[in-house]
Amino acid sequence: WQNILPFGSSGINAEYGGDVTVQLRERTWCIFSNCDSKETLTGRGIVGQEPVLRPSQCFQYSSLVSLRSNAGHMWGTYLFEREDRKFINVSIPPFLLISKNAQDDTAK
């Protein structure tokens, strides 16, 4: 993996730097709100899909995240299956989350 980065307010941009085709099978997200609330979400694929990625390919997606405060952060893992049926677990580093309400307040 070359980069897994947040984009926009609630999206992910992942750039695959491997040398074999992989398919995303599962994701786990840990969401921490600044009010000391932590939630862990695990499920198949992302936003109802299990994308196939070839070497040097990127994918982007966005989804909603429910925060219990105006800000927080999240981190997680993706589980990919390679062409040879072996699995790769990829860590996603923590990144900042800011609620739409907090963004609206700062714009005033």
PDB file of C-alpha atoms in Angstrom:
ATOM      1  CA  TRP A   1       0.000   0.000   0.000  1.00  0.00           C
ATOM      2  CA  GLN A   2       1.294   3.357  -0.875  1.00  0.00           C
ATOM      3  CA  ASN A   3      -1.274   5.628   0.760  1.00  0.00           C
ATOM      4  CA  ILE A   4      -4.507   5.365   2.665  1.00  0.00           C
ATOM      5  CA  LEU A   5      -5.640   8.892   3.374  1.00  0.00           C
ATOM      6  CA  PRO A   6      -8.807  10.702   4.337  1.00  0.00           C
ATOM      7  CA  PHE A   7     -10.222  13.067   1.744  1.00  0.00           C
ATOM      8  CA  GLY A   8     -12.962  15.623   2.213  1.00  0.00           C
ATOM      9  CA  SER A   9     -14.986  15.357   5.384  1.00  0.00           C
ATOM     10  CA  SER A  10     -15.779  11.631   5.475  1.00  0.00           C
ATOM     11  CA  GLY A  11     -14.021   9.831   2.657  1.00  0.00           C
ATOM     12  CA  ILE A  12     -11.108   7.500   2.097  1.00  0.00           C
ATOM     13  CA  ASN A  13      -8.618   7.449  -0.763  1.00  0.00           C
ATOM     14  CA  ALA A  14      -6.535   4.254  -1.008  1.00  0.00           C
ATOM     15  CA  GLU A  15      -3.688   3.755  -3.453  1.00  0.00           C
ATOM     16  CA  TYR A  16      -2.573   0.152  -3.956  1.00  0.00           C
ATOM     17  CA  GLY A  17       1.161  -0.367  -4.553  1.00  0.00           C
ATOM     18  CA  GLY A  18       1.307  -4.167  -4.566  1.00  0.00           C
ATOM     19  CA  ASP A  19       2.252  -6.442  -7.452  1.00  0.00           C
ATOM     20  CA  VAL A  20      -0.770  -8.809  -7.480  1.00  0.00           C
ATOM     21  CA  THR A  21      -4.507  -8.183  -7.817  1.00  0.00           C
ATOM     22  CA  VAL A  22      -6.413  -8.102  -4.520  1.00  0.00           C
ATOM     23  CA  GLN A  23     -10.046  -7.920  -3.452  1.00  0.00           C
ATOM     24  CA  LEU A  24     -11.244  -6.098  -0.354  1.00  0.00           C
ATOM     25  CA  ARG A  25     -13.145  -8.595   1.791  1.00  0.00           C
ATOM     26  CA  GLU A  26     -13.614  -6.951   5.190  1.00  0.00           C
ATOM     27  CA  ARG A  27     -13.093  -3.699   7.055  1.00  0.00           C
ATOM     28  CA  THR A  28     -12.879  -2.771  10.706  1.00  0.00           C
ATOM     29  CA  TRP A  29     -13.170   0.811  11.934  1.00  0.00           C
ATOM     30  CA  CYS A  30     -12.572   2.144  15.439  1.00  0.00           C
ATOM     31  CA  ILE A  31     -14.340   5.475  15.893  1.00  0.00           C
ATOM     32  CA  PHE A  32     -13.421   7.589  18.912  1.00  0.00           C
ATOM     33  CA  SER A  33     -15.481  10.652  19.786  1.00  0.00           C
ATOM     34  CA  ASN A  34     -13.885  13.360  21.926  1.00  0.00           C
ATOM     35  CA  CYS A  35     -16.456  12.648  24.649  1.00  0.00           C
ATOM     36  CA  ASP A  36     -14.560   9.372  25.366  1.00  0.00           C
ATOM     37  CA  SER A  37     -16.959   7.230  23.368  1.00  0.00           C
ATOM     38  CA  LYS A  38     -15.421   4.433  21.270  1.00  0.00           C
ATOM     39  CA  GLU A  39     -17.266   2.289  18.732  1.00  0.00           C
ATOM     40  CA  THR A  40     -15.903  -0.585  16.639  1.00  0.00           C
ATOM     41  CA  LEU A  41     -17.551  -1.505  13.337  1.00  0.00           C
ATOM     42  CA  THR A  42     -16.668  -4.638  11.348  1.00  0.00           C
ATOM     43  CA  GLY A  43     -18.263  -5.915   8.168  1.00  0.00           C
ATOM     44  CA  ARG A  44     -17.857  -7.227   4.652  1.00  0.00           C
ATOM     45  CA  GLY A  45     -16.360  -4.923   2.043  1.00  0.00           C
ATOM     46  CA  ILE A  46     -17.034  -1.198   1.978  1.00  0.00           C
ATOM     47  CA  VAL A  47     -20.290   0.612   1.244  1.00  0.00           C
ATOM     48  CA  GLY A  48     -21.865  -2.607  -0.051  1.00  0.00           C
ATOM     49  CA  GLN A  49     -18.989  -3.494  -2.401  1.00  0.00           C
ATOM     50  CA  GLU A  50     -15.909  -5.719  -2.408  1.00  0.00           C
ATOM     51  CA  PRO A  51     -13.714  -3.847  -4.914  1.00  0.00           C
ATOM     52  CA  VAL A  52     -10.991  -5.598  -6.907  1.00  0.00           C
ATOM     53  CA  LEU A  53      -7.741  -3.622  -7.131  1.00  0.00           C
ATOM     54  CA  ARG A  54      -4.971  -4.196  -9.628  1.00  0.00           C
ATOM     55  CA  PRO A  55      -1.395  -2.944  -9.054  1.00  0.00           C
ATOM     56  CA  SER A  56      -1.145   0.889  -9.036  1.00  0.00           C
ATOM     57  CA  GLN A  57      -4.926   1.266  -8.889  1.00  0.00           C
ATOM     58  CA  CYS A  58      -6.711   3.665  -6.493  1.00  0.00           C
ATOM     59  CA  PHE A  59     -10.174   3.686  -5.043  1.00  0.00           C
ATOM     60  CA  GLN A  60     -12.169   6.319  -3.200  1.00  0.00           C
ATOM     61  CA  TYR A  61     -15.331   6.084  -1.207  1.00  0.00           C
ATOM     62  CA  SER A  62     -17.232   8.004   1.401  1.00  0.00           C
ATOM     63  CA  SER A  63     -19.734   7.021   4.025  1.00  0.00           C
ATOM     64  CA  LEU A  64     -21.399   8.539   7.042  1.00  0.00           C
ATOM     65  CA  VAL A  65     -19.871   8.349  10.500  1.00  0.00           C
ATOM     66  CA  SER A  66     -21.899   8.993  13.633  1.00  0.00           C
ATOM     67  CA  LEU A  67     -19.982  11.036  16.221  1.00  0.00           C
ATOM     68  CA  ARG A  68     -21.167  11.614  19.788  1.00  0.00           C
ATOM     69  CA  SER A  69     -19.256  14.915  19.965  1.00  0.00           C
ATOM     70  CA  ASN A  70     -18.143  17.654  17.558  1.00  0.00           C
ATOM     71  CA  ALA A  71     -14.849  15.906  16.777  1.00  0.00           C
ATOM     72  CA  GLY A  72     -12.982  12.659  17.112  1.00  0.00           C
ATOM     73  CA  HIS A  73     -10.759  10.355  15.131  1.00  0.00           C
ATOM     74  CA  MET A  74     -10.891   6.951  13.521  1.00  0.00           C
ATOM     75  CA  TRP A  75      -8.527   4.211  12.435  1.00  0.00           C
ATOM     76  CA  GLY A  76      -8.897   0.639  11.294  1.00  0.00           C
ATOM     77  CA  THR A  77      -7.925  -2.213   9.020  1.00  0.00           C
ATOM     78  CA  TYR A  78      -8.819  -3.629   5.627  1.00  0.00           C
ATOM     79  CA  LEU A  79      -8.626  -7.354   4.952  1.00  0.00           C
ATOM     80  CA  PHE A  80      -7.741  -8.119   1.327  1.00  0.00           C
ATOM     81  CA  GLU A  81      -7.640 -11.458  -0.471  1.00  0.00           C
ATOM     82  CA  ARG A  82      -4.851 -11.954  -3.008  1.00  0.00           C
ATOM     83  CA  GLU A  83      -5.159 -13.910  -6.264  1.00  0.00           C
ATOM     84  CA  ASP A  84      -3.389 -16.866  -4.600  1.00  0.00           C
ATOM     85  CA  ARG A  85      -6.096 -16.914  -1.858  1.00  0.00           C
ATOM     86  CA  LYS A  86      -3.726 -15.580   0.819  1.00  0.00           C
ATOM     87  CA  PHE A  87      -4.963 -12.696   2.956  1.00  0.00           C
ATOM     88  CA  ILE A  88      -3.350  -9.320   3.645  1.00  0.00           C
ATOM     89  CA  ASN A  89      -4.316  -7.198   6.653  1.00  0.00           C
ATOM     90  CA  VAL A  90      -3.680  -3.479   6.027  1.00  0.00           C
ATOM     91  CA  SER A  91      -3.630  -0.960   8.892  1.00  0.00           C
ATOM     92  CA  ILE A  92      -5.251   2.430   8.386  1.00  0.00           C
ATOM     93  CA  PRO A  93      -3.607   5.111  10.538  1.00  0.00           C
ATOM     94  CA  PRO A  94      -5.734   7.435  12.711  1.00  0.00           C
ATOM     95  CA  PHE A  95      -7.209  10.536  11.122  1.00  0.00           C
ATOM     96  CA  LEU A  96      -9.294  13.424  12.397  1.00  0.00           C
ATOM     97  CA  LEU A  97     -13.080  13.578  12.170  1.00  0.00           C
ATOM     98  CA  ILE A  98     -14.988  16.843  12.522  1.00  0.00           C
ATOM     99  CA  SER A  99     -18.785  16.824  12.600  1.00  0.00           C
ATOM    100  CA  LYS A 100     -20.757  18.866  10.105  1.00  0.00           C
ATOM    101  CA  ASN A 101     -22.177  20.875  13.035  1.00  0.00           C
ATOM    102  CA  ALA A 102     -18.663  21.836  14.165  1.00  0.00           C
ATOM    103  CA  GLN A 103     -17.713  22.802  10.597  1.00  0.00           C
ATOM    104  CA  ASP A 104     -20.851  24.958  10.313  1.00  0.00           C
ATOM    105  CA  ASP A 105     -20.038  26.665  13.645  1.00  0.00           C
ATOM    106  CA  THR A 106     -16.515  27.613  12.528  1.00  0.00           C
ATOM    107  CA  ALA A 107     -17.817  29.043   9.243  1.00  0.00           C
ATOM    108  CA  LYS A 108     -20.028  31.570  11.073  1.00  0.00           C
TER     109      LYS A 108
END
